[in-house]
Coordinates of C-alpha atoms and ligand atoms in Angstrom, one line a residue:
M580 CA 132.3 103.7 102.9
S581 CA 131.2 107.0 101.5
P582 CA 130.7 107.6 97.8
R583 CA 133.5 109.0 95.9
L584 CA 132.7 111.7 93.4
G585 CA 135.5 112.8 91.3
G586 CA 136.5 114.5 88.0
S587 CA 139.2 112.8 86.0
A588 CA 141.9 114.8 84.3
R589 CA 141.2 115.7 80.7
P590 CA 142.6 113.0 78.4
P591 CA 145.7 114.0 76.6
V592 CA 145.2 115.3 73.0
A593 CA 146.9 113.2 70.4
A594 CA 149.7 115.1 68.5
G595 CA 148.4 116.6 65.3
C596 CA 144.8 116.4 66.4
D597 CA 143.0 119.7 66.3
R598 CA 139.7 118.5 67.9
K599 CA 138.8 120.1 71.1
P600 CA 139.4 117.7 74.0
P601 CA 136.2 116.6 75.8
G602 CA 135.4 118.2 79.1
P603 CA 136.2 116.6 82.5
V604 CA 134.3 113.4 83.2
A605 CA 132.6 113.2 86.6
H606 CA 132.4 109.8 88.1
L607 CA 130.7 108.4 91.1
S608 CA 131.8 105.3 92.9
L609 CA 129.3 103.6 95.3
A610 CA 128.7 100.3 97.1
R611 CA 126.8 98.0 94.7
P612 CA 123.1 98.9 95.1
D613 CA 120.1 96.6 95.6
D614 CA 116.6 97.0 94.1
W615 CA 114.1 96.6 96.9
H616 CA 111.1 96.2 94.5
V617 CA 111.2 94.8 91.0
H618 CA 109.0 92.8 88.6
L619 CA 111.0 90.2 86.8
R620 CA 108.1 88.3 85.3
D621 CA 108.7 84.8 83.9
G622 CA 109.7 82.9 80.7
A623 CA 110.8 85.0 77.7
I624 CA 110.2 88.3 79.5
L625 CA 112.3 87.2 82.5
A626 CA 115.1 86.2 80.1
A627 CA 114.9 89.7 78.4
V628 CA 114.8 91.9 81.5
L629 CA 116.9 90.0 84.1
P630 CA 120.3 91.0 82.7
D631 CA 119.4 94.7 83.1
T632 CA 118.7 94.3 86.8
A633 CA 121.6 91.8 87.5
R634 CA 124.1 94.2 85.8
R635 CA 123.4 97.0 88.3
F636 CA 122.1 95.4 91.5
A637 CA 123.5 92.7 93.8
R638 CA 120.1 91.7 95.0
A639 CA 116.4 92.5 94.4
I640 CA 113.2 91.9 96.1
V641 CA 111.2 90.1 93.4
M642 CA 107.5 90.7 93.3
P643 CA 105.2 87.7 93.3
N644 CA 102.4 88.9 91.0
L645 CA 102.9 86.3 88.3
D646 CA 99.8 84.8 86.7
P647 CA 99.0 82.8 88.7
P648 CA 100.8 84.5 91.7
V649 CA 103.5 83.0 93.8
R650 CA 101.5 82.0 96.9
T651 CA 103.4 79.2 98.5
V652 CA 107.0 78.5 99.5
A653 CA 107.2 75.7 96.9
E654 CA 106.1 78.2 94.2
A655 CA 108.7 80.7 95.4
L656 CA 111.5 78.2 95.3
A657 CA 110.5 77.1 91.8
Y658 CA 110.4 80.7 90.6
R659 CA 113.7 81.4 92.2
A660 CA 115.3 78.4 90.4
R661 CA 113.9 79.8 87.1
I662 CA 115.4 83.2 87.8
L663 CA 118.8 81.7 88.6
A664 CA 118.6 79.6 85.4
A665 CA 117.9 82.7 83.4
L666 CA 120.9 84.7 84.7
P667 CA 123.7 85.5 82.3
A668 CA 126.8 83.5 82.7
H669 CA 129.1 84.9 85.5
A670 CA 126.4 87.2 86.8
R671 CA 126.4 87.5 90.6
F672 CA 122.8 88.3 91.5
E673 CA 120.6 87.1 94.4
P674 CA 116.9 87.2 94.0
L675 CA 115.1 87.8 97.3
M676 CA 111.8 86.1 97.0
T677 CA 108.4 87.2 98.3
L678 CA 105.0 85.5 98.8
Y679 CA 101.7 86.9 97.5
L680 CA 99.3 87.4 100.4
T681 CA 95.8 86.1 99.9
E682 CA 92.9 85.7 102.4
A683 CA 93.6 82.0 102.1
T684 CA 97.3 82.1 102.9
P685 CA 97.8 79.5 105.7
V686 CA 99.4 80.7 108.9
A687 CA 101.7 77.7 108.7
E688 CA 103.1 79.0 105.4
I689 CA 104.8 81.9 107.3
A690 CA 106.9 79.5 109.4
R691 CA 107.9 77.6 106.3
A692 CA 108.8 80.9 104.5
H693 CA 110.9 82.0 107.4
A694 CA 112.7 78.6 107.5
S695 CA 113.3 78.7 103.8
G696 CA 116.0 81.3 104.1
V697 CA 115.2 82.7 100.7
I698 CA 111.9 84.3 101.3
H699 CA 112.3 87.8 102.6
A700 CA 108.8 89.3 102.7
V701 CA 105.1 88.9 102.0
K702 CA 103.4 91.3 99.6
Y703 CA 99.9 92.7 100.0
Y704 CA 97.9 93.7 97.0
P705 CA 94.4 95.1 97.4
A706 CA 92.2 92.9 95.2
G707 CA 92.0 94.5 91.7
A708 CA 94.4 97.4 92.4
T709 CA 96.9 96.6 89.7
T710 CA 98.5 93.9 87.5
N711 CA 97.5 90.4 88.5
A712 CA 95.9 91.7 91.7
A713 CA 92.7 89.6 91.2
F714 CA 93.9 87.2 93.9
G715 CA 94.6 90.0 96.3
V716 CA 93.0 90.9 99.6
R717 CA 89.5 92.3 100.0
D718 CA 89.5 92.6 103.8
L719 CA 92.9 92.9 105.4
T720 CA 91.6 92.0 108.8
R721 CA 91.0 88.5 107.5
C722 CA 94.8 88.2 107.2
Y723 CA 95.5 89.3 110.7
P724 CA 96.4 85.8 112.0
V725 CA 98.9 85.6 109.1
L726 CA 100.3 89.0 109.9
A727 CA 100.7 88.0 113.6
A728 CA 102.8 85.0 112.4
M729 CA 104.9 87.4 110.3
E730 CA 105.4 89.6 113.3
R731 CA 106.5 86.6 115.3
H732 CA 108.9 85.4 112.6
D733 CA 110.1 88.9 111.8
L734 CA 109.1 88.6 108.1
P735 CA 108.4 92.0 106.6
L736 CA 105.0 93.0 105.0
L737 CA 105.2 94.9 101.8
L738 CA 102.2 97.1 101.0
H739 CA 100.7 98.2 97.7
G740 CA 99.3 101.1 99.6
E741 CA 96.1 102.1 97.8
V742 CA 92.5 101.6 98.6
T743 CA 90.3 100.3 95.7
D744 CA 87.1 101.9 96.9
P745 CA 85.5 103.3 93.7
A746 CA 84.1 106.2 95.8
V747 CA 87.7 107.5 96.3
D748 CA 89.3 109.5 93.5
V749 CA 92.1 107.5 91.9
F750 CA 94.6 110.2 92.7
D751 CA 93.7 110.1 96.4
R752 CA 93.8 106.3 97.0
E753 CA 97.2 106.3 98.6
A754 CA 96.5 109.1 101.0
V755 CA 93.2 107.4 102.1
F756 CA 95.0 104.1 102.5
L757 CA 97.3 105.6 105.2
E758 CA 94.5 106.5 107.6
R759 CA 92.1 103.7 106.7
H760 CA 94.5 100.7 106.7
L761 CA 98.1 101.6 107.6
A762 CA 97.5 103.4 110.9
P763 CA 95.3 100.5 112.2
L764 CA 98.0 98.0 111.0
L765 CA 100.7 99.8 112.9
R766 CA 98.6 99.8 116.0
A767 CA 97.7 96.1 115.7
F768 CA 101.2 94.9 114.9
P769 CA 103.8 97.2 116.5
G770 CA 106.6 94.6 116.0
L771 CA 105.9 93.9 112.3
R772 CA 108.3 95.5 109.8
I773 CA 106.3 97.2 107.0
V774 CA 107.5 98.7 103.8
L775 CA 105.1 101.1 102.1
E776 CA 106.0 100.4 98.5
H777 CA 106.4 103.0 95.7
I778 CA 105.1 106.0 97.6
T779 CA 103.8 108.8 95.5
T780 CA 102.5 111.5 97.8
R781 CA 103.6 114.1 100.3
A782 CA 101.2 112.5 102.8
A783 CA 102.9 109.1 102.5
A784 CA 106.4 110.5 102.8
Q785 CA 105.4 112.4 105.9
F786 CA 103.5 109.4 107.4
V787 CA 106.6 107.2 107.0
S788 CA 109.0 109.9 108.3
E789 CA 106.9 110.3 111.4
G790 CA 106.1 106.7 111.8
P791 CA 107.9 104.1 114.0
D792 CA 111.2 102.5 113.1
T793 CA 109.4 99.4 111.9
L794 CA 108.0 101.5 108.9
A795 CA 110.0 102.3 105.8
A796 CA 109.2 103.1 102.1
T797 CA 110.6 102.5 98.7
I798 CA 110.6 105.3 96.1
T799 CA 110.7 104.6 92.3
A800 CA 112.8 106.5 89.7
H801 CA 109.7 107.3 87.7
H802 CA 107.9 109.0 90.6
V803 CA 110.9 111.3 91.3
L804 CA 111.4 112.0 87.6
L805 CA 107.9 112.6 86.4
D806 CA 104.7 114.2 87.6
R807 CA 101.2 113.6 86.3
N808 CA 101.6 116.0 83.4
A809 CA 103.8 113.4 81.8
L810 CA 100.7 111.2 81.3
F811 CA 99.3 113.7 78.9
E812 CA 102.3 115.4 77.3
G813 CA 101.2 116.1 73.7
G814 CA 98.7 113.3 73.9
L815 CA 97.9 110.2 76.0
R816 CA 101.2 108.6 77.1
P817 CA 100.6 104.9 78.0
H818 CA 104.2 104.3 78.8
H819 CA 104.0 106.7 81.7
Y820 CA 101.0 104.8 83.2
C821 CA 101.8 103.0 86.4
R822 CA 100.1 102.3 89.7
P823 CA 100.0 104.2 92.0
L824 CA 99.6 106.9 89.4
L825 CA 102.0 109.7 88.9
K826 CA 100.9 112.7 91.1
R827 CA 101.2 116.5 91.0
A828 CA 104.6 118.3 90.9
D829 CA 104.4 119.2 94.6
H830 CA 104.2 115.5 95.6
R831 CA 107.1 114.7 93.3
A832 CA 109.1 117.4 95.1
A833 CA 108.2 115.8 98.5
L834 CA 109.4 112.4 97.2
I835 CA 112.7 113.9 96.1
A836 CA 113.1 115.6 99.5
A837 CA 112.5 112.2 101.2
A838 CA 114.9 110.3 98.9
T839 CA 117.7 112.8 99.1
G840 CA 117.1 113.9 102.7
G841 CA 119.3 111.3 104.4
S842 CA 116.6 109.4 106.3
P843 CA 117.3 105.7 106.6
K844 CA 113.6 105.0 106.2
F845 CA 113.6 105.6 102.4
F846 CA 115.3 103.4 99.9
L847 CA 115.5 102.5 96.3
G848 CA 112.8 100.3 94.8
T849 CA 112.4 100.7 91.1
D850 CA 109.0 99.0 90.6
S851 CA 110.4 98.3 87.1
A852 CA 107.3 96.6 85.6
P853 CA 107.7 95.4 82.0
H854 CA 104.7 94.9 79.7
L855 CA 105.0 94.3 76.0
R856 CA 104.2 97.3 73.9
H857 CA 100.9 96.0 72.6
A858 CA 99.7 95.5 76.2
K859 CA 100.5 99.1 77.0
E860 CA 99.3 100.7 73.8
S861 CA 95.8 99.3 74.1
D862 CA 92.3 100.4 74.9
C863 CA 92.8 99.0 78.4
G864 CA 96.5 99.3 78.9
C865 CA 98.5 97.7 81.6
A866 CA 100.1 99.7 84.5
G867 CA 103.8 99.6 84.7
I868 CA 107.0 101.4 83.6
Y869 CA 110.1 99.6 82.5
T870 CA 113.2 101.3 84.1
A871 CA 115.6 98.4 84.8
H872 CA 117.6 99.3 81.7
A873 CA 118.8 102.5 83.4
A874 CA 117.6 102.2 87.0
L875 CA 120.5 103.6 88.9
E876 CA 121.4 106.1 86.2
L877 CA 117.9 107.6 86.3
Y878 CA 118.1 108.1 90.1
A879 CA 121.6 109.7 89.7
E880 CA 120.0 112.4 87.5
V881 CA 117.5 113.2 90.3
F882 CA 120.1 113.2 93.0
E883 CA 122.4 115.4 90.9
Q884 CA 119.6 117.9 90.2
A885 CA 118.9 118.0 94.0
R886 CA 122.7 118.5 94.6
A887 CA 122.6 115.4 96.7
L888 CA 124.8 112.9 94.8
D889 CA 126.6 112.3 98.1
R890 CA 123.4 110.8 99.5
L891 CA 122.7 108.4 96.6
E892 CA 124.8 105.6 98.1
A893 CA 122.8 105.5 101.4
F894 CA 119.5 105.5 99.4
A895 CA 120.6 102.9 96.9
S896 CA 123.0 100.7 98.7
I897 CA 122.7 100.9 102.5
N898 CA 119.3 101.9 103.9
G899 CA 117.4 98.9 102.3
A900 CA 119.9 96.3 103.4
D901 CA 119.9 97.7 107.0
F902 CA 116.1 97.7 107.1
Y903 CA 115.9 94.1 105.9
G904 CA 118.7 93.0 108.2
L905 CA 120.9 91.9 105.4
P906 CA 124.6 92.5 105.0
R907 CA 125.6 95.6 103.0
N908 CA 127.3 94.8 99.7
E909 CA 131.0 95.0 99.6
D910 CA 131.8 95.4 96.0
R911 CA 131.4 98.7 94.2
I912 CA 130.1 100.1 91.0
T913 CA 131.0 103.3 89.1
L914 CA 128.7 105.8 87.4
V915 CA 130.2 108.1 84.8
R916 CA 128.6 111.4 83.8
E917 CA 128.4 110.7 80.1
P918 CA 125.1 111.0 78.2
W919 CA 123.9 108.0 76.2
R920 CA 120.8 107.4 74.2
V921 CA 118.2 104.8 75.3
P922 CA 117.1 102.5 72.5
P923 CA 113.5 103.2 71.3
T924 CA 112.5 99.6 72.1
I925 CA 114.0 96.5 73.8
P926 CA 113.3 93.1 72.4
A927 CA 111.4 90.8 74.8
G928 CA 110.0 87.4 73.8
R929 CA 107.7 87.8 70.8
G930 CA 107.4 91.6 71.3
V931 CA 109.2 94.7 72.5
L932 CA 109.3 96.8 75.6
V933 CA 109.3 100.6 75.4
P934 CA 111.7 101.6 78.2
L935 CA 111.4 104.9 80.1
R936 CA 113.2 107.7 78.1
A937 CA 112.9 105.6 74.9
G938 CA 115.0 107.3 72.2
E939 CA 116.1 110.0 74.5
A940 CA 119.3 110.7 76.5
I941 CA 120.3 109.8 80.1
A942 CA 123.0 111.9 81.7
W943 CA 124.7 109.0 83.6
R944 CA 126.2 105.8 82.4
L945 CA 127.1 102.7 84.3
A946 CA 130.8 101.9 83.8
G947 CA 132.0 98.4 82.9
Ligands
DOR734 O1 102.5 100.0 87.7 C1 102.5 99.0 88.3 N1 102.9 97.8 87.7 N2 102.2 98.9 89.6 C2 102.1 97.8 90.2 O2 101.7 97.8 91.4 C3 102.2 96.5 89.5 C4 103.1 96.6 88.4 C5 103.0 95.4 87.4 O3 103.1 94.3 87.9 O4 102.9 95.6 86.3
ZN735 ZN1 105.4 96.7 91.9

């Protein structure tokens, strides 16, 4: 079903009221979306952030970079049970679990993951690239037997696509990853489905567009809303720090073109990554931007500015499900074009999160 964009009639003005009636309210109805890349964390933070994701999305690919990471099927099942237990009453939300790839992942774990029915992918983190990536992979070729098993069982590989080579400039690490690691991977495993996560560059968007059908990419809201100037606007802005880093404006434009261009290879993955305020506002702050409080609404702003609201449904609700081979969601949600103000902080455990747009307005609101 295609999205329905409409303008409701102006509400009737009450007799005797001399206030000007509000303007027409645009609304957008679309199949309930899924988030194909989210960090839900654990414990008190999980309890604080899960309602935001579950309110908007039917399903989400849940990242395994807990401390310690989710490396086995048993750990993924236990984590899934904790997520389900933390769901608000009556929420209908399905966590799609992932395993954290290490050089010690046993080949046999892949068959078990496939048989579990609840594990939908395996995530590659280059060692040291980002939050809790210390257990990540140093030499991807050591994982090739595991990747061969994933190819056989048709279990997708999700890539944090950055090299960690200190000789490579931190803004170039995604582009270098494409040639150094992704191209050989595609040649070695032509049947393996691969998602290049949270792409940030024109090179990555082009590489995925021109790549085989087994290759797709997620795009975050923050990478289509912000460029790297946002890291230094009036001072150092730790709440805009994420990995891969925000890039130049021309890369942002390429990502918007990819997201809104109608290709089924690109889909929504927020990479919403909560860290308590003190961990962000620190002399060695954590990477990650919290966007789950307004995830879909933020994308709607970008699609509206690109005059592509009619393409939001495919990006948010269809392309990802098709790539993962999962059924499309049948229920629908409605966005209303009605500005609201994001709270300056969101309580989480013993601290607070500072969400994207803290204290500022967002143009679209989720109805209901
Ligand atoms: O900014 C990020 N935050 N990028 C990642 O890859 C990990 C994430 C996190 O877990 O905080
Ligand atoms: Zn992530």
